[in-house]
Short mmCIF file of C-alpha atoms in Angstrom, two decimals:
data_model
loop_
_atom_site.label_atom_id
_atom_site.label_comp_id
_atom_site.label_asym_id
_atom_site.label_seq_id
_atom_site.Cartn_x
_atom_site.Cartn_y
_atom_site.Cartn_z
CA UNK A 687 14.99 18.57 104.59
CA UNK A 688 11.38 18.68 105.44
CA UNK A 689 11.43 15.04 105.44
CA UNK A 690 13.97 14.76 108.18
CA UNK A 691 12.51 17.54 110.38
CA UNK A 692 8.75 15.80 109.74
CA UNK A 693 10.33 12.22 111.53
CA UNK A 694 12.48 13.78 114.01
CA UNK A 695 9.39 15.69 115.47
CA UNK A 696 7.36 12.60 115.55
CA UNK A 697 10.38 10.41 117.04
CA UNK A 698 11.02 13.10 119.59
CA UNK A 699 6.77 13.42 120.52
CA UNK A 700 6.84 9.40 120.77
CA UNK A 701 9.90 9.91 122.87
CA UNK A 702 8.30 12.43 125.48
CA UNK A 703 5.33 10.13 125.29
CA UNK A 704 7.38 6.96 127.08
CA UNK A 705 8.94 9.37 129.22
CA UNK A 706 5.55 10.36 130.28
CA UNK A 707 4.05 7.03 131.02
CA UNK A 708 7.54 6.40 133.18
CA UNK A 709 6.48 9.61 135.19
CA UNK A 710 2.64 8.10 135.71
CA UNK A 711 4.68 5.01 136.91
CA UNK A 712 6.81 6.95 139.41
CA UNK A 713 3.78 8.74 140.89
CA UNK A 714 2.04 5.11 141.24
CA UNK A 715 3.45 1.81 140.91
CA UNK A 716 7.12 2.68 140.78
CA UNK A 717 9.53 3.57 143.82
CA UNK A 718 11.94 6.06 141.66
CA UNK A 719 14.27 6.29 144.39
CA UNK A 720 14.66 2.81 144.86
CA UNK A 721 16.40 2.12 141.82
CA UNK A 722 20.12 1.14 140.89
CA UNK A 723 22.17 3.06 138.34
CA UNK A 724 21.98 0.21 135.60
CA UNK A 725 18.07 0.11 136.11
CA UNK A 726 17.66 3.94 135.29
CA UNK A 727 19.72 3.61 132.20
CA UNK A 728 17.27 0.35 131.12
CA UNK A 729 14.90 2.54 131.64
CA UNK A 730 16.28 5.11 129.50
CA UNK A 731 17.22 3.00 126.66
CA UNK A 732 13.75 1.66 126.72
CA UNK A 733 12.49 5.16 126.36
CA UNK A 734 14.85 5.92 123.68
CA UNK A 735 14.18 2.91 121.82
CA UNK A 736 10.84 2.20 121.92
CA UNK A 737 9.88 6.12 120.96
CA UNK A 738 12.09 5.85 117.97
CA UNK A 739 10.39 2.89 116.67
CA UNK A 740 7.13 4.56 117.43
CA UNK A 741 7.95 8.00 115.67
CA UNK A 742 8.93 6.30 112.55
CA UNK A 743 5.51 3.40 113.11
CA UNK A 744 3.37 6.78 113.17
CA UNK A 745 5.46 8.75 109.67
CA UNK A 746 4.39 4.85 108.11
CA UNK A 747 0.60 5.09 109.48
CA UNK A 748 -1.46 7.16 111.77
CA UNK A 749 -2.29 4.32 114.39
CA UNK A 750 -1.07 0.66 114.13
CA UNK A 751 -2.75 -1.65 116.97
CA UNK A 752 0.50 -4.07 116.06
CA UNK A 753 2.97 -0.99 117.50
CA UNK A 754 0.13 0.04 120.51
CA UNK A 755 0.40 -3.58 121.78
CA UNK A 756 4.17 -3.42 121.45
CA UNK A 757 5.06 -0.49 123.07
CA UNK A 758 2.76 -1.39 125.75
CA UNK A 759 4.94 -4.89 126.12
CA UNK A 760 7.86 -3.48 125.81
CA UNK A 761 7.59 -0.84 128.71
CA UNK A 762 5.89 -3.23 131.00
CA UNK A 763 9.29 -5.58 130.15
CA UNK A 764 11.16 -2.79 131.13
CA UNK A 765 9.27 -2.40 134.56
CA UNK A 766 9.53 -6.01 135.15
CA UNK A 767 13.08 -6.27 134.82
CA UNK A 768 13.58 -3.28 137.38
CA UNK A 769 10.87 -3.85 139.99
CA UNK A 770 8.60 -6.98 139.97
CA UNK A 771 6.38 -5.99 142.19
CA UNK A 772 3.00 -4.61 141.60
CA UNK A 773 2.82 -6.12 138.26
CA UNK A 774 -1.14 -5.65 138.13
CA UNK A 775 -1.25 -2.17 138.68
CA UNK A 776 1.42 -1.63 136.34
CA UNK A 777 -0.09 -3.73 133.47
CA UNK A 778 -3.67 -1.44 134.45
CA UNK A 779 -1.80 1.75 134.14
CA UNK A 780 0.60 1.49 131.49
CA UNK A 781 -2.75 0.13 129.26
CA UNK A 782 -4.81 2.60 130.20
CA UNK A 783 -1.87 5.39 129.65
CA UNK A 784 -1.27 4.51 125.76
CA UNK A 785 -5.13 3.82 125.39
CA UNK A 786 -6.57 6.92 127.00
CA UNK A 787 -3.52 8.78 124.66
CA UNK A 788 -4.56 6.92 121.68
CA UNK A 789 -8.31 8.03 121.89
CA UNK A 790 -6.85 11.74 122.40
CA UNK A 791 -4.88 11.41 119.20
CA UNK A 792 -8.15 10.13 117.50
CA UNK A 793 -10.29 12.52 118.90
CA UNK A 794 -7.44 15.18 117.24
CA UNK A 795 -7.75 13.42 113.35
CA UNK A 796 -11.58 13.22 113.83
CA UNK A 797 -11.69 17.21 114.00
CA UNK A 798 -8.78 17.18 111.16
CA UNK A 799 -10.58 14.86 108.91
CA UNK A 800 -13.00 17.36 109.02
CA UNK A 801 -11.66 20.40 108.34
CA UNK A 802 -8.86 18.92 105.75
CA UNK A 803 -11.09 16.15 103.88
CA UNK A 804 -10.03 13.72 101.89
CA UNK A 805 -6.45 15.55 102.17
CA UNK A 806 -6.04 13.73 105.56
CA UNK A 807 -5.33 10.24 103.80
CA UNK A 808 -2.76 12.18 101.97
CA UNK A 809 -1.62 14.77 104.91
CA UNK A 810 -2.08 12.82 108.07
CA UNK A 811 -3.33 9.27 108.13
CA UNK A 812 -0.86 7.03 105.61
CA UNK A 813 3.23 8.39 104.82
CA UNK A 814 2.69 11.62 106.04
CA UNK A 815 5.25 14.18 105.18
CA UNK A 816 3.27 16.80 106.59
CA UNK A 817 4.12 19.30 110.21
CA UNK A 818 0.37 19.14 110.50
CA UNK A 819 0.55 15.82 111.41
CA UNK A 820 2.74 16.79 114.13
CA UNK A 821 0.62 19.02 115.38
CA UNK A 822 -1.97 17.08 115.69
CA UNK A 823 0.02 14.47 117.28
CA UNK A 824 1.84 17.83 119.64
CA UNK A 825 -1.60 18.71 121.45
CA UNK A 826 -2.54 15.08 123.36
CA UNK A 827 1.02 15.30 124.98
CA UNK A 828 0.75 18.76 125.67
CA UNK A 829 -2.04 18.19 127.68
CA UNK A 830 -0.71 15.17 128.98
CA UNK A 831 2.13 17.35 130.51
CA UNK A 832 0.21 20.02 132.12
CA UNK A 833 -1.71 17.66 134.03
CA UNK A 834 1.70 16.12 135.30
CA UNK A 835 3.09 19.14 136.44
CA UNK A 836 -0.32 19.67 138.30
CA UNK A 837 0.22 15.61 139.66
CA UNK A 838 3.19 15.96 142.01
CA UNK A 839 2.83 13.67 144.72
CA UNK A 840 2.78 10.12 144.77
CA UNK A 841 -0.46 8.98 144.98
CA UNK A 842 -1.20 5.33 147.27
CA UNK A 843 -3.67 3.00 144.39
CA UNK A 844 -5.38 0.83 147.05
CA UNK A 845 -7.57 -2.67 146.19
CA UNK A 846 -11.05 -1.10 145.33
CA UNK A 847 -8.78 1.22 143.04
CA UNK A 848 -7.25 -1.17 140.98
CA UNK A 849 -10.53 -3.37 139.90
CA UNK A 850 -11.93 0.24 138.83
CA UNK A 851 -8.36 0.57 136.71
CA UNK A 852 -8.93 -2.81 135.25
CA UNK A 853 -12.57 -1.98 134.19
CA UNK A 854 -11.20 1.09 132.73
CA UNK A 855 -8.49 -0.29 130.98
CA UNK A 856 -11.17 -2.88 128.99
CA UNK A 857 -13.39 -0.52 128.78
CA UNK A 858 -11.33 1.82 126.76
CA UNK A 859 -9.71 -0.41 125.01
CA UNK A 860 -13.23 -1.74 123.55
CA UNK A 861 -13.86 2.17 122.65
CA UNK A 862 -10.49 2.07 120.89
CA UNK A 863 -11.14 -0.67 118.98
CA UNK A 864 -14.70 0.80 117.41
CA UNK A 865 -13.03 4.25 116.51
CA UNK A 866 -9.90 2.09 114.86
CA UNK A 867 -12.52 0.81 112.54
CA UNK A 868 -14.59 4.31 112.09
CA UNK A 869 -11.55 5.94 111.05
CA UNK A 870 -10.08 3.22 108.64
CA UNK A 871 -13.57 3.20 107.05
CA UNK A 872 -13.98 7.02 106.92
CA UNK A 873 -10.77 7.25 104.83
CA UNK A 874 -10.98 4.20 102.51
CA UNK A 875 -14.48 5.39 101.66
CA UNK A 876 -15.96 2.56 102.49
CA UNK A 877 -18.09 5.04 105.56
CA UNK A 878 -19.34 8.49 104.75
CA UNK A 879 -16.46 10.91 107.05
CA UNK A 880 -17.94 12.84 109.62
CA UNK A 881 -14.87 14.02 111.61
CA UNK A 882 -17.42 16.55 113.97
CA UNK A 883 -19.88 13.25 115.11
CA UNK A 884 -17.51 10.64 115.31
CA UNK A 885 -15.36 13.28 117.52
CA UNK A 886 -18.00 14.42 119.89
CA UNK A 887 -19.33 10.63 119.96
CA UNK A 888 -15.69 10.03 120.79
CA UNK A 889 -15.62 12.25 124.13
CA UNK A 890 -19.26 11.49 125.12
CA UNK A 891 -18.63 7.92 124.77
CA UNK A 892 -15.55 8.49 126.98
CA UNK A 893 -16.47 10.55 128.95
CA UNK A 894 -19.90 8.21 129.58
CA UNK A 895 -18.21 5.71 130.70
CA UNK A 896 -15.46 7.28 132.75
CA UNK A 897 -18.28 8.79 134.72
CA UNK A 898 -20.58 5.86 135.42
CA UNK A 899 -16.95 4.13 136.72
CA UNK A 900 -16.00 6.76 138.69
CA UNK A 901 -19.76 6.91 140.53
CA UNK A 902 -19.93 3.69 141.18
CA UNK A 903 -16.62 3.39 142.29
CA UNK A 904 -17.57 6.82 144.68
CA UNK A 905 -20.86 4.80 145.93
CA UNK A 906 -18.73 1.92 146.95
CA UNK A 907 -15.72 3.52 148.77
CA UNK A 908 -18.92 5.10 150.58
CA UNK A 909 -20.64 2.11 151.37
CA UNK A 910 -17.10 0.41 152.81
CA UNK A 911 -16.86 3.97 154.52
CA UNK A 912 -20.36 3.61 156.19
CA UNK A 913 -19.74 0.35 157.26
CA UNK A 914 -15.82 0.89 158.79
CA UNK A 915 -18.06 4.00 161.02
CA UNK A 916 -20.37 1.26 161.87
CA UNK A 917 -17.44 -1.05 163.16
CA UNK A 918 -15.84 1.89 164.71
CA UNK A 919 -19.63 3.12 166.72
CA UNK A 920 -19.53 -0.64 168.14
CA UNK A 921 -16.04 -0.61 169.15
CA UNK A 922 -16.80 2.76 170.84
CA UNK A 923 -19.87 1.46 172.35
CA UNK A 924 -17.86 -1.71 173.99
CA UNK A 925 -15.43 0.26 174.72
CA UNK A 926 -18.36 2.38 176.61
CA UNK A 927 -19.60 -0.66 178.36
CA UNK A 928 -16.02 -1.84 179.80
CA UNK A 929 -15.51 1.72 181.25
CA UNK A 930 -18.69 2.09 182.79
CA UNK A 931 -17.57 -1.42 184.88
CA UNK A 932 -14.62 0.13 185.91
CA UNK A 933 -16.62 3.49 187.19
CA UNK A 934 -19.10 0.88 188.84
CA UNK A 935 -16.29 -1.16 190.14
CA UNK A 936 -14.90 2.09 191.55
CA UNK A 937 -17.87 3.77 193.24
CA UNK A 938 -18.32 0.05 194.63
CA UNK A 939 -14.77 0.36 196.40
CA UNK A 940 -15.56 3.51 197.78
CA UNK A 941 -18.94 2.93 199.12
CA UNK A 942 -16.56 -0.53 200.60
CA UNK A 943 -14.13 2.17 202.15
CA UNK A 944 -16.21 3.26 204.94
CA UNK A 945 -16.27 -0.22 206.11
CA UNK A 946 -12.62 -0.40 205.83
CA UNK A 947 -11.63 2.47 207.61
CA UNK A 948 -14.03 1.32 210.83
CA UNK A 949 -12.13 -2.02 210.56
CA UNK A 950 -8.67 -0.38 210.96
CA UNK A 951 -10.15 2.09 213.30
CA UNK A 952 -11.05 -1.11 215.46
CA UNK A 953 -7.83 -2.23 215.14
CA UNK A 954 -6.16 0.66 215.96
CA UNK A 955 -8.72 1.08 219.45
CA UNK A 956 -7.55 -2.78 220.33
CA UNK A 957 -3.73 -2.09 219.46
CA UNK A 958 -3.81 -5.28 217.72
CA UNK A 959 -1.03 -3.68 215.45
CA UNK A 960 -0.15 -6.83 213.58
CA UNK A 961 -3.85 -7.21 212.16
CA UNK A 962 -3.80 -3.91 211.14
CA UNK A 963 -0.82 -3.56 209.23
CA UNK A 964 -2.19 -7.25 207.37
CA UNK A 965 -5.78 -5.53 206.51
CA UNK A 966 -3.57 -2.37 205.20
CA UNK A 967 -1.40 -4.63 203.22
CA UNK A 968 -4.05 -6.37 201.68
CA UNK A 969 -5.98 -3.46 200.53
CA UNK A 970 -3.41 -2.02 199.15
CA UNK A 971 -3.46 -4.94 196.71
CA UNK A 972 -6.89 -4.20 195.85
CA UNK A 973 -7.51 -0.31 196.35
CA UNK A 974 -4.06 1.30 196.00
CA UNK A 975 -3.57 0.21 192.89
CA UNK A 976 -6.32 1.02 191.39
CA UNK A 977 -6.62 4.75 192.07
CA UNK A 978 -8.25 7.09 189.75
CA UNK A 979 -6.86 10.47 189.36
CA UNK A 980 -9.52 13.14 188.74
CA UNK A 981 -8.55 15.89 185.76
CA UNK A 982 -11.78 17.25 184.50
CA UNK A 983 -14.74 15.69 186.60
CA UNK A 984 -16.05 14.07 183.33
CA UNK A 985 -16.44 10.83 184.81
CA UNK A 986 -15.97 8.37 181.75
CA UNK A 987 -13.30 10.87 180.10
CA UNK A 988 -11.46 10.15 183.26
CA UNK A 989 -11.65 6.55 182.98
CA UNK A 990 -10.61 6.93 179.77
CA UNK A 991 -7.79 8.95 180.41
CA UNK A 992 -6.75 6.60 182.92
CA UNK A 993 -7.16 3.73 181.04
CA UNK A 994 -4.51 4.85 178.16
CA UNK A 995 -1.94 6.30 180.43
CA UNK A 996 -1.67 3.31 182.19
CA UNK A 997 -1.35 1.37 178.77
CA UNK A 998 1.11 3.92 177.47
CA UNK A 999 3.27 3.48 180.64
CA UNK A 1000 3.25 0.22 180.90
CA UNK A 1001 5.16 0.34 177.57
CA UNK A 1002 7.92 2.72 178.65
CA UNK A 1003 5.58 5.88 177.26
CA UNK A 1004 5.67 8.85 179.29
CA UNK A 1005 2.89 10.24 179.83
CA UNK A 1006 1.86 14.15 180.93
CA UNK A 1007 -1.47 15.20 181.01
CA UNK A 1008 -2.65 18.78 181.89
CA UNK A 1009 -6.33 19.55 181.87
CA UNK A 1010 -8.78 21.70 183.60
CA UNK A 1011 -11.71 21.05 185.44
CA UNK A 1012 -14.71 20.62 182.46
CA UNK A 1013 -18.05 20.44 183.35
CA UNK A 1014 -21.38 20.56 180.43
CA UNK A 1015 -19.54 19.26 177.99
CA UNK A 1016 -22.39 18.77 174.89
CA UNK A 1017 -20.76 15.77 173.60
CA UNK A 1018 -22.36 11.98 174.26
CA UNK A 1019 -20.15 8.93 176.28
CA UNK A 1020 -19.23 7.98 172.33
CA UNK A 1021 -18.18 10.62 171.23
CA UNK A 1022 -15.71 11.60 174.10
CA UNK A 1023 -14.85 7.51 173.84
CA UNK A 1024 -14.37 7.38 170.15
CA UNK A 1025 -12.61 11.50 169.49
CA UNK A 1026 -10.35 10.39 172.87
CA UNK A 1027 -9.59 6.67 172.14
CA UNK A 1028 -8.70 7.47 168.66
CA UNK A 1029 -6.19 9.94 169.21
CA UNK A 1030 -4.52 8.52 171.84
CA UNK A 1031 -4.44 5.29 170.13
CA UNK A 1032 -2.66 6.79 167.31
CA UNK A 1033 -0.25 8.46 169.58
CA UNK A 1034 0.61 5.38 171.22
CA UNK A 1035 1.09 3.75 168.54
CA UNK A 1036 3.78 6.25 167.12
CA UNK A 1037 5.45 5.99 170.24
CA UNK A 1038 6.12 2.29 169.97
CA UNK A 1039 7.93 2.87 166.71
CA UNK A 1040 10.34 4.66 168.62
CA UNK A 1041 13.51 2.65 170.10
CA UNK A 1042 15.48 4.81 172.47
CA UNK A 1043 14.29 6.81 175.47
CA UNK A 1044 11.95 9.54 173.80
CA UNK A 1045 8.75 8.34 174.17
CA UNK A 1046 6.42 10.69 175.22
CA UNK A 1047 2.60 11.61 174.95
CA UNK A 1048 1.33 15.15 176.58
CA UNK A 1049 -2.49 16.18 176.71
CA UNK A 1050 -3.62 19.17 177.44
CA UNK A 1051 -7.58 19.86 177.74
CA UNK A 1052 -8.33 23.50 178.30
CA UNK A 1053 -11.98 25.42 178.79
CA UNK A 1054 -11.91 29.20 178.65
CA UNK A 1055 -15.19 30.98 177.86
CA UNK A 1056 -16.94 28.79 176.15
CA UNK A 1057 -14.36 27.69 174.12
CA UNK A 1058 -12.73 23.96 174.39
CA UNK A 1059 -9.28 23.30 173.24
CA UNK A 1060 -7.69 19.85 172.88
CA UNK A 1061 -3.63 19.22 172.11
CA UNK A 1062 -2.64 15.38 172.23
CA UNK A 1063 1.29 16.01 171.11
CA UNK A 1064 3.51 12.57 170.81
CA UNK A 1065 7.64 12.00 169.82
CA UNK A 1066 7.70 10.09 166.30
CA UNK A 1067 10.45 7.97 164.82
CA UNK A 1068 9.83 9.07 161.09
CA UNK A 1069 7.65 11.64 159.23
CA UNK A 1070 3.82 10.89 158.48
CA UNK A 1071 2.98 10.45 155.30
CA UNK A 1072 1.31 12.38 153.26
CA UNK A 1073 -1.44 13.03 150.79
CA UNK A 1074 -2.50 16.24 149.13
CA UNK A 1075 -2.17 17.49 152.63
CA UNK A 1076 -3.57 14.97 154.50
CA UNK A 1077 -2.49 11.82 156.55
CA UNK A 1078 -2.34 8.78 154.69
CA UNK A 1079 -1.99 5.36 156.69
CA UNK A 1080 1.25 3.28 156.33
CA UNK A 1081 -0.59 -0.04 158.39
CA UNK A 1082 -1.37 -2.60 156.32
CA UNK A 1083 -5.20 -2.93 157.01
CA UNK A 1084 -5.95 0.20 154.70
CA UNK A 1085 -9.53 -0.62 154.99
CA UNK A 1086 -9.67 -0.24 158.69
CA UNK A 1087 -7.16 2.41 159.52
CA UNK A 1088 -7.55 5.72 159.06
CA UNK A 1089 -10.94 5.70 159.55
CA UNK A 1090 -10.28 6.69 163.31
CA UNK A 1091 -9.45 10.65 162.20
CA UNK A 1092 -12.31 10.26 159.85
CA UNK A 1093 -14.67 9.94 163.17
CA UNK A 1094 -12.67 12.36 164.83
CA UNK A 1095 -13.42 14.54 162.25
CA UNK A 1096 -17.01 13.66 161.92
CA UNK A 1097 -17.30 14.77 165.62
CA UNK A 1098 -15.42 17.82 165.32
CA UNK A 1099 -17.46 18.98 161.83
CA UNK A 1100 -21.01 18.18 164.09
CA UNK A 1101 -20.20 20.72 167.14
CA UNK A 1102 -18.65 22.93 164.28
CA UNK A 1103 -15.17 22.97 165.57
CA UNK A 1104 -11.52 22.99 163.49
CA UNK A 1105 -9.26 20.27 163.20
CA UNK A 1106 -5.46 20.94 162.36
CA UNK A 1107 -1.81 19.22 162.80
CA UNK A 1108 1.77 20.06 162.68
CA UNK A 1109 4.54 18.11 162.11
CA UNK A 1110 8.02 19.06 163.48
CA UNK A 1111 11.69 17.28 163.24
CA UNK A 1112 10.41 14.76 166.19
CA UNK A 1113 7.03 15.75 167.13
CA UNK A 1114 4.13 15.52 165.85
CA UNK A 1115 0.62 17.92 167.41
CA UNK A 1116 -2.82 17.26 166.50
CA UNK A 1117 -5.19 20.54 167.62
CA UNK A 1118 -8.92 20.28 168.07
CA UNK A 1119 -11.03 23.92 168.51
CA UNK A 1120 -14.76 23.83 169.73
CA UNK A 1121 -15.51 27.41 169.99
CA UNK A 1122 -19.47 27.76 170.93
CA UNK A 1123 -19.87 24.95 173.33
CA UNK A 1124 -22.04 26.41 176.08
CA UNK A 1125 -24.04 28.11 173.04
CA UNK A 1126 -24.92 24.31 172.02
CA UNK A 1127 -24.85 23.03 175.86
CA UNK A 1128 -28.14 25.53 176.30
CA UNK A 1129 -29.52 24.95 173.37
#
């Protein structure tokens, strides 16, 4: 009876263990909700299947590299058949799943081997019929479960990510590979066991190399980070330069209207009614047009302004903008071009995404003792997503979006201010606090 219990524990572990690499899928490479009735029960049968050949593989022999490569085929089959796209990162992350597992269950026998002996030939490594086996095998997945619970949302795996999975995934299998051979010597005799060294060798090893990946992987993403600011700062700058023409190119037209208004004063002194009515008609062409509405006496944040509400509008986006008078403001041309330009920008862009009639951007800028507050509020079609509570970019340049709120942000952290959003059933409200700005202003 024993018996029976013994291989229905390890069938039912091996079991939970396919279901588990499913669930890294899901949170990864695998749209869950995208699939068909018939695909779910594939998926099912494969997890049934291939964790009752594995249960019975691991009641023959503690590890067989013939069964790891198997089980590794047959699941990524499995997500073939149902979704065949992203076949990279699901290779990478079913691999490194049943590797990183693997070492865990040999880290597990390394500390048994040392505290049974030579029983764990007997007890654990070759036809086991013992529950301590199951144990040992028990403790990687219960692990492996508490950090899934802990791993809820679905997590976006972008370019840089996957060469730092595939790294990993040959990485670890190479440490698999020498610890295969440790253990097989260690309980043929043929190598002195030491369960305690080749154990902690195990997790230094591993957790060695994990941590030289995951630094150098850090240092890059801030190196491409660095550089995308860069791009941004020039952008800003040029962005500068073509508003400061269009100040010039205004102050130019007024100095112009003094000369314009003695013309038409001529013309009205002569009567010549016809002339005047032609001059009026053809600066309105020129000057009309072109008016500049004053909100906060910033000069180039007025520009600015002006500049996006006449893009917006020209694109069916309504747009409202209240905003006191601001004067002192501590910030540089760039960094009213870049936190502005950026946040408009965005909300444009959500209101393009919108079909119908309700298309809207309001800004609000309001200065009350000391204290600046900025709401840019837009309609959206669909939700934002998101990330562990923050935005995540749906565009497709991932490199270059969403490094926009990252200068935002960068501007906000320097004058010490907060940065928040809300998302309601159409709406979505970005809120920017700068509480001490005359404090800096003086300083």
């Amino acid at each position: 009876m024993e018996r029976q219990i013994h291989v229905i524990v390890l069938i039912l572990l091996s079991i939970f263990e396919v279901w588990m690499c499913y669930q890294v899928l899901y949170r990864t490479a695998l749209e869950k909700k995208c699939l068909r009735k018939w695909k779910q029960v594939l998926i099912w049968g494969n997890i049934l299947v291939s964790g009752t050949l594995l249960g019975i593989n691991r009641k023959i022999i503690f590890f067989s590299s013939t069964m790891f490569i198997f089980i590794i085929l047959a699941t990524l089959l499995c997500a073939w058949i149902v979704e065949r796209k992203n076949m990279l990162i699901k290779i990478e992350i079913i691999t490194l799943f049943y590797t990183i597992l693997a070492l865990f269950d040999f880290f597990c026998g390394f500390i048994t081997m040392e505290v049974i002996g030579k029983q764990f030939w007997i007890e654990i490594y070759k036809f086991s019929q013992s529950m301590l086996q199951c144990v040992l095998f028990l403790i990687p997945r219960a692990v492996a479960i508490l950090f899934l619970m802990k791993w809820k949302e679905k997590s976006l795996i972008l370019k840089e990510n996957r060469k730092i999975l595939a790294l990993l995934c040959v990485v670890f299998l190479g440490i698999l590979r020498i610890y295969t051979t440790t253990m097989i010597n260690m309980v043929t005799s043929t190598r002195t066991a030491q369960g305690w060294s080749a154990a902690v060798s195990l997790v230094f090893v591993g957790t060695l190399t994990a941590g030289v990946v995951m630094f150098f992987h850090h240092f890059q993403m801030l190196k491409t980070e660095n550089k995308m600011l860069l791009e941004l700062e020039t952008l800003s700058e040029n962005h500068i330069k073509d508003m400061e023409l269009m100040m010039e190119k205004n102050r130019i037209q007024t100095h112009d209207m003094k000369h314009h208004l003695l013309i038409l004063r001529e013309y009205g002194q002569e009567k010549q009614w016809d002339s005047l009515m032609s001059y009026l008609n053809e600066l309105s062409d020129d000057i009309l047009v072109q008016k500049k509405t004053v909100w906060t006496q910033v000069g180039i944040l007025d520009t600015l302004l002006e500049q996006k509400k006449t893009k917006a509008e020209s694109k069916g986006i309504e747009v409202r903008v209240q905003a006191d008078r601001i004067v002192g403001l501590p910030f540089s041309d760039m960094e009213i071009c870049t936190l502005f330009s950026n946040l408009l920008d965005n909300a444009i862009e959500a209101c393009e995404k919108i079909e119908d009639d309700r298309r809207w951007v309001a800004i609000q800028i309001t200065r009350k003792s000391g204290m600046l507050y900025l709401t840019i509020s837009n309609s959206i079609k669909d939700r934002p997503a998101e990330q562990e509570g923050k935005l995540i970019t749906n565009k497709q340049n991932h490199q270059l979006h969403g490094y926009g709120i990252k200068s935002v942000q960068k501007i906000v952290r320097k004058y010490e201010g907060d940065f928040s959003y809300q998302i309601r059933e159409s709406e979505f409200i970005v809120t920017i606090t700068f509480w001490r700005l005359e404090e800096r202003n003086e300083i």
